[in-house]
XYZ file of C-alpha atoms in Angstrom:
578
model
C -4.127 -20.598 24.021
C -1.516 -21.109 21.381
C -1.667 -23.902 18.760
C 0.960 -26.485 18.610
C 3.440 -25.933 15.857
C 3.077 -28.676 13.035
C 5.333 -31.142 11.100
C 3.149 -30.723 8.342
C 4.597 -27.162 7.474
C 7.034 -28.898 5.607
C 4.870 -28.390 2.714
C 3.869 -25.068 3.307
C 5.206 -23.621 0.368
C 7.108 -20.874 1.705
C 3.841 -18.478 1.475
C 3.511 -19.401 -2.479
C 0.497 -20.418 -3.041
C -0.612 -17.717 -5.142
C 2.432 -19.014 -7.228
C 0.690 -22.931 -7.571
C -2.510 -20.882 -8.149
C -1.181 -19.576 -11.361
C -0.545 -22.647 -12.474
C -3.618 -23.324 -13.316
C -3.945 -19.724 -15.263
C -4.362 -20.132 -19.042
C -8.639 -20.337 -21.232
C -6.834 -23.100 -23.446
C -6.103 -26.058 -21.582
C -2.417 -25.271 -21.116
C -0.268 -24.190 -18.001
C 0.684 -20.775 -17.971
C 3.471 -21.951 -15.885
C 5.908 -24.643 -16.550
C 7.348 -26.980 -14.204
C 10.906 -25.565 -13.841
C 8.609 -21.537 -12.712
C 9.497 -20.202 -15.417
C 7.126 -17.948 -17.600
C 5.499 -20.264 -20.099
C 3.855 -19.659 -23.359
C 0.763 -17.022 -23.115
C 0.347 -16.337 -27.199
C -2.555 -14.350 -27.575
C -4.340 -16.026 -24.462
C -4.242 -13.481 -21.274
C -2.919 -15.241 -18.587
C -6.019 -15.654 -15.836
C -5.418 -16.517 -12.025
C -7.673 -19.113 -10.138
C -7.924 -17.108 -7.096
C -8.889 -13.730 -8.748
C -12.297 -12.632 -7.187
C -14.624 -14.675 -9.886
C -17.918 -16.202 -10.041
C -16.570 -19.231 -7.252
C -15.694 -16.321 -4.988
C -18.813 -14.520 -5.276
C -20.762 -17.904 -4.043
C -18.613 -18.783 -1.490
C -19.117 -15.332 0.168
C -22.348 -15.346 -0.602
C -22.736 -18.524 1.535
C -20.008 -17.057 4.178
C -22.408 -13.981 4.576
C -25.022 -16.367 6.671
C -22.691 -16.520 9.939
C -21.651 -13.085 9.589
C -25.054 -11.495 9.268
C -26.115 -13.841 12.502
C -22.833 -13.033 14.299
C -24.366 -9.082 14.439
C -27.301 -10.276 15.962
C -25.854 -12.518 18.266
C -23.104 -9.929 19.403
C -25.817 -7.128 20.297
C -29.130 -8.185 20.417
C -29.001 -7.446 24.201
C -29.295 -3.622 23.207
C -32.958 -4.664 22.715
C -33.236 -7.873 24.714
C -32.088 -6.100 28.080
C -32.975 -2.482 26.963
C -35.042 -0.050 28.476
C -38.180 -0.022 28.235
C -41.084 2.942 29.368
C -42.800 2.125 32.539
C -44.364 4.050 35.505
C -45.837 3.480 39.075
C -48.482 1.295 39.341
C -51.136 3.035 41.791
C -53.525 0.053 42.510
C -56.362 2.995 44.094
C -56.893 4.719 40.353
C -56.164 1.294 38.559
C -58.536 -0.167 36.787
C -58.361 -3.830 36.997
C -59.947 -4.836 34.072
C -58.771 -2.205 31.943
C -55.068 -1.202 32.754
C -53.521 1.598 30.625
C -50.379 3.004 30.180
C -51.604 6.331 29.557
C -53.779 7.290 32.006
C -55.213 11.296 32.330
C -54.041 11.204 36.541
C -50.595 9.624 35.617
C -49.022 12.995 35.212
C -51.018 14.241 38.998
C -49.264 10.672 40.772
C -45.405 11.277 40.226
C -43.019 13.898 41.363
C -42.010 15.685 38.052
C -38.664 17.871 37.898
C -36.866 17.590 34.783
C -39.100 14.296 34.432
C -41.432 11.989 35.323
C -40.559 9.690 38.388
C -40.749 6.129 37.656
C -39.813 4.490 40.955
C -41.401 6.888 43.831
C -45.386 8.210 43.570
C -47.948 10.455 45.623
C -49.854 9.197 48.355
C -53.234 9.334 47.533
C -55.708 10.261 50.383
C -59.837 10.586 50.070
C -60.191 8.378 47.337
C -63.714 8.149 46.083
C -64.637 7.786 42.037
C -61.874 8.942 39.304
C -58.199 10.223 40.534
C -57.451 13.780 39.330
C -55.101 16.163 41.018
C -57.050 16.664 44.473
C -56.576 12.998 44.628
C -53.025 12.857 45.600
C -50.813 14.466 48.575
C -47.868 15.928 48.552
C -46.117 12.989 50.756
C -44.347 10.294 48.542
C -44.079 6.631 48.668
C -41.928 4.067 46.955
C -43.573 2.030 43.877
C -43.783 -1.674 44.388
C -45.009 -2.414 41.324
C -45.028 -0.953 37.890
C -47.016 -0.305 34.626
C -45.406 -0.916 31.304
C -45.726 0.533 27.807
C -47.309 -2.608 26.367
C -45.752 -2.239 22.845
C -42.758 -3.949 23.814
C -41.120 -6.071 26.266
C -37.752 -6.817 27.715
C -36.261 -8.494 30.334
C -36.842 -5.231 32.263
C -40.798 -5.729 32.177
C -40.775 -9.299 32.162
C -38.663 -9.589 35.641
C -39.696 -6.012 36.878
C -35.726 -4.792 36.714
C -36.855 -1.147 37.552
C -35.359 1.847 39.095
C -31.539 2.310 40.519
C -31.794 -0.385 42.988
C -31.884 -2.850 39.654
C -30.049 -0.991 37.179
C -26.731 -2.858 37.545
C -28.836 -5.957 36.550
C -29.309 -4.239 33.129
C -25.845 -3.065 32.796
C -24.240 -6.471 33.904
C -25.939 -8.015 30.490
C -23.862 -6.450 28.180
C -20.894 -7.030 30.532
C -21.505 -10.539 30.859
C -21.730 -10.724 27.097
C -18.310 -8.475 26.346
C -16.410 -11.151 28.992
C -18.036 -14.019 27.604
C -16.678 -13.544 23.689
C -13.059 -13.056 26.013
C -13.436 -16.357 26.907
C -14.577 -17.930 23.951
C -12.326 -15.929 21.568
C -9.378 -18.066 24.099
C -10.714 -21.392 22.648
C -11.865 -20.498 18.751
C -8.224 -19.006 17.752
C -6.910 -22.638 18.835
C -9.579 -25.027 17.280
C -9.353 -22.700 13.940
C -5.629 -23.382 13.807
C -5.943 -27.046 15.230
C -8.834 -28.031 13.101
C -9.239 -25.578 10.080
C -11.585 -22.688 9.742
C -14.534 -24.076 8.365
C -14.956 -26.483 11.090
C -14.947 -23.493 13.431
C -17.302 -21.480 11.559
C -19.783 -24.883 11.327
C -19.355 -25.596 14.838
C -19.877 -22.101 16.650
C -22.607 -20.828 14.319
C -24.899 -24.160 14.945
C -24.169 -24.406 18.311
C -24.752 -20.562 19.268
C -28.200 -21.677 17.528
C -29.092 -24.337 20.046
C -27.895 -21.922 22.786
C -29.669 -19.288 21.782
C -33.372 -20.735 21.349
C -32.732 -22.396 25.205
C -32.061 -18.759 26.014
C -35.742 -17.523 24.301
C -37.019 -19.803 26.986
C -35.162 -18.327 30.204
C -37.766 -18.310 32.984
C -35.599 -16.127 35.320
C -33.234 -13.781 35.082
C -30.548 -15.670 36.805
C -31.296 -18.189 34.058
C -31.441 -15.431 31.062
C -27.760 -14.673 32.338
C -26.171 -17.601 32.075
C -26.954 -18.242 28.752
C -26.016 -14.793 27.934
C -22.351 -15.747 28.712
C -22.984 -19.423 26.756
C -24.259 -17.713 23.532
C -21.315 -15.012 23.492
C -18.335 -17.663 24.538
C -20.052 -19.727 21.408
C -20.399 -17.311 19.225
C -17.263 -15.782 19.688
C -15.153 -17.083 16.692
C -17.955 -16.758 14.133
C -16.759 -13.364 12.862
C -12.957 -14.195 13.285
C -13.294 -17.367 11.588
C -15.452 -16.424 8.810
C -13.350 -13.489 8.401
C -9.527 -15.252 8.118
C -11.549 -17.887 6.109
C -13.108 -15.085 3.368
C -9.698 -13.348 3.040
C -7.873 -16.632 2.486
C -10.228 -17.315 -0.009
C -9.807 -13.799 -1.977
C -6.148 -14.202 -2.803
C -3.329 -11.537 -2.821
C -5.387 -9.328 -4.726
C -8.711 -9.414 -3.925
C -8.299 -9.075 0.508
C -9.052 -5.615 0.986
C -12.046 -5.542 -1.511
C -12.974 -9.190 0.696
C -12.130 -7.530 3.995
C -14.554 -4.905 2.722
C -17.534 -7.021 2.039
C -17.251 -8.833 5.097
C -17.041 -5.704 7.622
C -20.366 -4.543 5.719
C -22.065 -7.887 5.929
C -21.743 -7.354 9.782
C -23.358 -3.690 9.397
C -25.900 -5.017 7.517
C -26.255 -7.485 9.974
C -26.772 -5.083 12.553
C -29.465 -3.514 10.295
C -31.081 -6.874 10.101
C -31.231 -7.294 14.042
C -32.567 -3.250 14.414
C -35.580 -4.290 11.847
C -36.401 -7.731 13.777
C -36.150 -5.700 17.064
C -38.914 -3.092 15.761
C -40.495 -5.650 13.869
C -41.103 -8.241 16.839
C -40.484 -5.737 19.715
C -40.286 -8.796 22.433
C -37.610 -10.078 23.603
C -38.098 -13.581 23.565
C -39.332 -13.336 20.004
C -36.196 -11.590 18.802
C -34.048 -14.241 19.924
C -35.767 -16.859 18.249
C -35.976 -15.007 15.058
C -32.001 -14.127 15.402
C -30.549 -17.689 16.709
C -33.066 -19.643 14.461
C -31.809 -19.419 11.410
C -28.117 -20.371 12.907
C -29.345 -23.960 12.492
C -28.543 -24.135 8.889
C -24.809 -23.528 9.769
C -24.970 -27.646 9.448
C -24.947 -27.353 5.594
C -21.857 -25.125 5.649
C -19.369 -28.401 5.054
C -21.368 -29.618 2.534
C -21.813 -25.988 0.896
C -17.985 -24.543 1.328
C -14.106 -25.694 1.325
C -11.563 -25.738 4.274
C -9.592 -22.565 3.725
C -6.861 -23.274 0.863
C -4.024 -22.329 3.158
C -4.932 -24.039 5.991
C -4.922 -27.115 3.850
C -1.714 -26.459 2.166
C -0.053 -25.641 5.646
C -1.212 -28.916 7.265
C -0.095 -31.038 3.924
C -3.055 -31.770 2.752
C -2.565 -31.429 -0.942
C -4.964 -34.038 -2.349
C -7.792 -31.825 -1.240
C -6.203 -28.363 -2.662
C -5.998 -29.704 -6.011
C -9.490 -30.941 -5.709
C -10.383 -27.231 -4.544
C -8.172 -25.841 -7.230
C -10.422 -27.932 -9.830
C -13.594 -26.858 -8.916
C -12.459 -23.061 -8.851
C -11.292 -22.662 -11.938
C -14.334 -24.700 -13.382
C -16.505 -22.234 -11.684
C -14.534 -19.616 -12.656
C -14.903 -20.495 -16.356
C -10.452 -22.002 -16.411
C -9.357 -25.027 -17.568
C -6.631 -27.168 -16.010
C -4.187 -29.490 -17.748
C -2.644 -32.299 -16.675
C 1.230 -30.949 -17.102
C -0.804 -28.165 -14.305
C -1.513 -30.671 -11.796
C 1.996 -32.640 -12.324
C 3.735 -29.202 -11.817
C 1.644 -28.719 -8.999
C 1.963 -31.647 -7.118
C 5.955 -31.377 -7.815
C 6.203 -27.792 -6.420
C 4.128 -29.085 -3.220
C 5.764 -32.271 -2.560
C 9.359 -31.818 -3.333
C 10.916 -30.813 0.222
C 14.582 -29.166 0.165
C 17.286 -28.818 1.758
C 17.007 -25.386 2.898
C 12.783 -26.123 3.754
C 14.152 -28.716 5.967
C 16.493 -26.515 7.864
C 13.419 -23.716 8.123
C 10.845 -26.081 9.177
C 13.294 -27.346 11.786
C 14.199 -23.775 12.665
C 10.512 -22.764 13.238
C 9.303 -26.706 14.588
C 8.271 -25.185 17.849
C 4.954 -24.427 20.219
C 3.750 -21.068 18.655
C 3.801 -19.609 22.135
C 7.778 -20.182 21.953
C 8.002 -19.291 18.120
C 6.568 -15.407 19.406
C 8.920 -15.507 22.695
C 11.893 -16.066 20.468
C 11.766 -13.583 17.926
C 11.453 -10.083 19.280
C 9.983 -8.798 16.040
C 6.505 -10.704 16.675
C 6.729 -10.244 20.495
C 6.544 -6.306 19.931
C 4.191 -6.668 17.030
C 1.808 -8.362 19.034
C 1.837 -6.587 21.967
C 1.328 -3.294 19.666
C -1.370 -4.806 17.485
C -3.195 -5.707 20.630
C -2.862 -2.188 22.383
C -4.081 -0.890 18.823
C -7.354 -3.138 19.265
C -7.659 -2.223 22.919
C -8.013 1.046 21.398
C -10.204 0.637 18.982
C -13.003 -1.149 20.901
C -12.649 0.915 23.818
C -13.075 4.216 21.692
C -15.568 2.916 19.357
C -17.453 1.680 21.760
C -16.835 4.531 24.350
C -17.919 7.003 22.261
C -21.273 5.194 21.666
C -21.874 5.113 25.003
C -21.181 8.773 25.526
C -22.952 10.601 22.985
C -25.629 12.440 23.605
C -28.878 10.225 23.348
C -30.607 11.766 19.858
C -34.487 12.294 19.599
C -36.443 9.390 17.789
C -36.987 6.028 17.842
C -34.310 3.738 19.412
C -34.988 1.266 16.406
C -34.467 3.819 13.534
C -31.608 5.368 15.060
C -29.817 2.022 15.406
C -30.432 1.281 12.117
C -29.280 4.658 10.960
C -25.947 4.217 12.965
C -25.507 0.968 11.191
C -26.152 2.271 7.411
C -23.597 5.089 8.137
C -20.739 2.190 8.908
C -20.877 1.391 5.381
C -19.769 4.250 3.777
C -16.609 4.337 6.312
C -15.772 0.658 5.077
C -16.128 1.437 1.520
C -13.672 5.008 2.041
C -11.033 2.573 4.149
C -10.918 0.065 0.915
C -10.417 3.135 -1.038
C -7.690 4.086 1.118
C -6.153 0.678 1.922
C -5.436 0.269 -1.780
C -4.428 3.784 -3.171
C -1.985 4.747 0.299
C -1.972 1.795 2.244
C -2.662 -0.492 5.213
C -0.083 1.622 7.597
C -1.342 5.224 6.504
C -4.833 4.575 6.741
C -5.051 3.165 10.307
C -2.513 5.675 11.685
C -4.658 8.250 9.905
C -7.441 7.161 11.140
C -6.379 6.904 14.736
C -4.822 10.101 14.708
C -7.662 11.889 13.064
C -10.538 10.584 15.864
C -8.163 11.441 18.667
C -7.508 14.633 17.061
C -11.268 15.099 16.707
C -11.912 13.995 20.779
C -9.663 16.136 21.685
C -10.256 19.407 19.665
C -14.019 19.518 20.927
C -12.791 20.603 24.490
C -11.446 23.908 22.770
C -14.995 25.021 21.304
C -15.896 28.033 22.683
C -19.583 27.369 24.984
C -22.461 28.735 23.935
C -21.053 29.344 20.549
C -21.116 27.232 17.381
C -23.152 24.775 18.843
C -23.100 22.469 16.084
C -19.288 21.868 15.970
C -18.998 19.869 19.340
C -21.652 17.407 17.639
C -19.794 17.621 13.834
C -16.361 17.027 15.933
C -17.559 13.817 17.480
C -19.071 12.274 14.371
C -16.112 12.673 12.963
C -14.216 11.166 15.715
C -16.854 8.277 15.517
C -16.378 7.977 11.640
C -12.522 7.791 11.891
C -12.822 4.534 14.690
C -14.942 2.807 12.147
C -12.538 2.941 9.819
C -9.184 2.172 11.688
C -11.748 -0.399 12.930
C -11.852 -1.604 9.234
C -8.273 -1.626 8.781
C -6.878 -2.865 12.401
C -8.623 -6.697 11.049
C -7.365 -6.721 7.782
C -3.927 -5.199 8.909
C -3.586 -8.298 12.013
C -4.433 -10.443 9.204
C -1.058 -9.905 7.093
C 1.498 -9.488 10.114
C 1.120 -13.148 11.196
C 2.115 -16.295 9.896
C -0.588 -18.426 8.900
C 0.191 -21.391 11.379
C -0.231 -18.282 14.170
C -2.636 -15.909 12.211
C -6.510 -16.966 14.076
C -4.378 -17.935 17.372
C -2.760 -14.565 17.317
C -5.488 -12.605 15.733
C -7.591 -14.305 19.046
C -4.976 -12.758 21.029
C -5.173 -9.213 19.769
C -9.337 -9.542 19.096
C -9.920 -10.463 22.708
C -7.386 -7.888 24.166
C -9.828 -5.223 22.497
C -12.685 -6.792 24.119
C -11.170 -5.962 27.042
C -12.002 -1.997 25.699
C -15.728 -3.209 24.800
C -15.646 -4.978 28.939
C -14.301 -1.097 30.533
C -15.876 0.989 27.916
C -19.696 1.431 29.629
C -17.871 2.427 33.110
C -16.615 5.014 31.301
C -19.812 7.579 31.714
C -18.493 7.447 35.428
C -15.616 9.022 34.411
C -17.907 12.038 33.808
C -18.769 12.449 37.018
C -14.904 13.293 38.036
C -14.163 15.924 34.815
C -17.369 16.312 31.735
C -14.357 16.594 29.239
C -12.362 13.694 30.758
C -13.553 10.787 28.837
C -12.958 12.508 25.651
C -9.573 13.390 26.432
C -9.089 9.773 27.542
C -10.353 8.777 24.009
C -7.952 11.620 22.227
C -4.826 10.245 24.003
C -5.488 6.766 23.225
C -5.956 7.214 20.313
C -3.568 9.314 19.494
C -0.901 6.994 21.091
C -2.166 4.199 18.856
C -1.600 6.294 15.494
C 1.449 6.685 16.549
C 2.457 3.406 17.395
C 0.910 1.893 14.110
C 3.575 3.615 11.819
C 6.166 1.173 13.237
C 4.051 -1.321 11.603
C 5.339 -2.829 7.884
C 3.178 -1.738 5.236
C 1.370 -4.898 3.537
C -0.191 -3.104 0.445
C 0.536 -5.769 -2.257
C 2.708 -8.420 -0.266
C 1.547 -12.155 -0.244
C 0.560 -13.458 3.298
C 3.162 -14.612 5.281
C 3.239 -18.783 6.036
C 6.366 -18.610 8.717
C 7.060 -16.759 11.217
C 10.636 -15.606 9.030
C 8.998 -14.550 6.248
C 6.426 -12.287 8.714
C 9.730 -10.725 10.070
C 10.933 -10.010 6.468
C 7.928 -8.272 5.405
C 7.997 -5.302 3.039
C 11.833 -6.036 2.907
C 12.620 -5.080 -0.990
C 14.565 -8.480 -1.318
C 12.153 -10.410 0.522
C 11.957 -13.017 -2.780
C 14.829 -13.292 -3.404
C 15.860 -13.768 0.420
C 13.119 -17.041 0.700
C 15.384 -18.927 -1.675
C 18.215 -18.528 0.872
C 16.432 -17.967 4.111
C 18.505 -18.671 7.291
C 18.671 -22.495 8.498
């Protein structure tokens, strides 16, 4: 759903804003930048920009980090909530009632046990007098109606008895259910983020996904447990989207990929949070009380942080900007003088000839704005093939590697740490060669990696197959890194969360197929790898038709995102087309 376009874009600024931040630049009182733009005085003074990543920064990220760590948990705590659990048949003769153990000596004597231990069909036991032991049992088999479960932790499998293959789909349809229901919600967050501004958003889904989620701890079926696995995902949704478009406005020109950086490793650290809960607590209901709980204090968030700058200045709402502007450069140790905030209001308010002729140009339904310019149509359909990608491979591959030895907690939490270095190498990369090089690279590198593990030789350098995949599963972090911050600066900001919705809940179409994907297997071993080479692969080389970013200001209308990278881009905005 597409936001309405707005009269109030008038007064967008043609995408300067980082030019009325540097108005309010200079340690001594004085603008750096007179009213008519031209370079004022500096002296001996170094000229100092509001938005640089300072001390107000650091706070409000600090503060943004809340939702984002919560938006982990709430995205996968259903690996643990609905996860497997160990259980075996009960067998109600060698039971003893007032004493049941997991870990019985005759357990091993009751099942069938090939390559392992039956949990859903036992022996028949004949003769029973005194203890079971192997004489006990037949050779005849029987269906379990009842089971036994490993009593140091509990899921929805134990608590509703979801065992065997008959109930499996009732496991699998959790994290389903969750995948469709951020599709659905991710429809209605883009719109009330552009409608209503991002912090709004990020107040509204975060508190509410609280309520949800504590009425969910208290499910008392499964039926029940399932619907409010959809509610919590369509709430939650546009917590990550939101908080991230509402961080990287907040960064400025020059701080967004070390911003885009921090925020992608708040949500690994997130997931670290939710892996030491889950081993901490070990119970399902427990775990999402301990992860929604917290979600409450999202109610302090408008007291506690400012409507996104841009958002403001693209709706006209300039009184509250400067009042922003104020506090940031107070916090950020800058002083503002009045000739500033005359200067400032002047470059806001005064409304051209030419700004009228744009904003009439471009005073459309966003959904028509796209349609008519052929530039944005492809660029959106290829930004959201690139995030189909992304999600289905990243999340493909999870779901197809080989299941390592260990404890299902630590190894979570190990797959989360190693996330972090990937972010920190893309920011690396996004700054020294680019937005465009590093998610092609990185999309062509994992599909090369899929692809070249089919070629190993079997039985021989075992370890390659494994090194191959890693590194196939190291490269879709990253483009994953890149794709958000990359969406970010191809849209306009009156389109940017309505068509970063767009592309974010086209890839969770790739999150919704990826666990059918192990089916796949049963047609060809190799065929969901090479399914995961060629899509990637076709998405590496579809990003290079992409604009490179790297150092350009966001884009406020939808001409100046067709115009990006153009080398006369600046001095095209003072004639732009009518």
């Amino acid at each position: 759903m597409l936001l309405p376009y707005s009269y109030h874009d008038i007064y967008i600024l043609r995408g300067d804003e980082e030019d009325s931040m540097k108005l309010f630049s200079s340690q001594n009182g004085e603008s750096s930048t007179p009213k008519d733009g031209t370079e004022g005085k500096r002296g001996s003074d170094r000229k100092q920009e509001v938005d640089r990543f300072g001390y107000y920064q650091m706070i409000m990220f600090a503060i943004i980090s809340l939702p984002l760590f919560l938006s982990a948990g709430f995205t996968l705590a259903y690996v643990f909530t609905a996860g497997e659990v160990k259980y075996r048949c009960a067998v109600s003769e060698c039971e003893n009632p007032l004493n049941t153990k997991f870990d019985e000596s005759w357990v091993p004597d009751s099942v069938p046990n090939v390559s392992e231990m039956s949990k859903c069909i036992r022996y028949v036991v004949q003769n029973h007098t005194g203890a079971c032991t192997n004489q006990t049992f037949t050779n005849a088999t029987q269906k379990c109606d009842s089971w036994i479960y490993d009593p140091s932790e509990n899921t929805v499998l134990s608590e509703w008895d979801l065992t065997c293959h008959s109930n499996r789909w009732k496991l699998t349809l959790v994290g389903t259910i969750n995948n469709v229901g951020q599709f659905v919600g991710l429809i209605f967050a883009g719109y009330i983020s552009d409608k209503y501004g991002r912090r709004t958003i990020l107040t509204l889904t975060t508190f509410l996904s609280g309520i949800s989620g504590l009425i969910h701890s208290f499910s008392v079926n499964y039926w029940m447990f399932l619907v409010f696995e959809f509610i919590d995902a369509t709430v939650a949704a546009g917590i990550y989207s939101a908080g991230f478009i509402l961080g990287m406005e907040m960064a400025g020109v020059n701080g967004r990929v070390l911003a885009s950086t921090i925020i992608c490793c708040m949500f690994a650290v997130g997931e670290m949070l939710l892996g030491l809960i889950a081993m901490w607590l070990r119970s399902w209901r427990m775990i999402l009380r301990m992860v929604y709980g917290p979600a409450l204090l999202a109610i302090l968030l408008p007291v506690l942080i400012p409507e996104s700058v841009r958002w403001l200045l693209a709706n006209g709402k300039h009184e509250k900007v400067e009042s922003i502007y104020r506090r940031m450069a107070r916090i950020n140790g800058l002083q503002i003088s009045e000739e500033a905030i005359g200067a400032f209001k002047e470059l806001n308010m005064v409304k051209t000839e030419k700004t009228e002729q744009l904003v009439q140009a471009e005073k459309k339904s966003p959904a028509m704005q796209v349609l008519n310019s052929s530039v944005m149509l492809t660029r959106l359909l290829a930004c959201s093939f690139c995030w189909l990608t992304n999600t289905f491979v990243y999340y493909g591959l999870s779901l197809n590697s080989v299941a390592f030895a260990g404890d299902k907690y630590v190894n979570f939490i190990l797959v989360a740490i190693v996330e972090i270095p990937a972010y920190f190498l893309t920011w690396f990369l996004t700054d020294y060669i680019g937005r465009k090089a590093t998610l092609s690279s990185s999309f062509l590198l994992s599909g090369v990696f899929c692809l070249a593990i089919q070629f190993v030789p079997t039985g021989s350098l075992s370890f390659l197959p494994l090194i191959l995949y890693m590194g196939g599963k190291w490269c879709i972090t990253m483009s994953f890194s890149t794709i958000y911050i990359y969406t970010t600066e191809l849209f306009p900001t009156n389109l940017r969360h309505s068509l970063l919705g767009i592309c974010s809940m086209t890839g969770r179409m790739g999150s919704i197929l990826s666990p059918q994907t192990p089916l796949l297997a049963q047609i060809m071993p190799e065929l969901p790898l090479i399914l995961f080479g060629c899509m990637a692969l076709s998405a590496g080389l579809l990003s290079l038709f992409f604009p490179e970013t790297l150092g350009t200001k966001l884009p406020d209308t939808v001409w100046e995102a067709e115009n990006i990278g153009k080398v006369q881009q600046k001095q095209e905005l003072q004639d732009s087309p009518s």
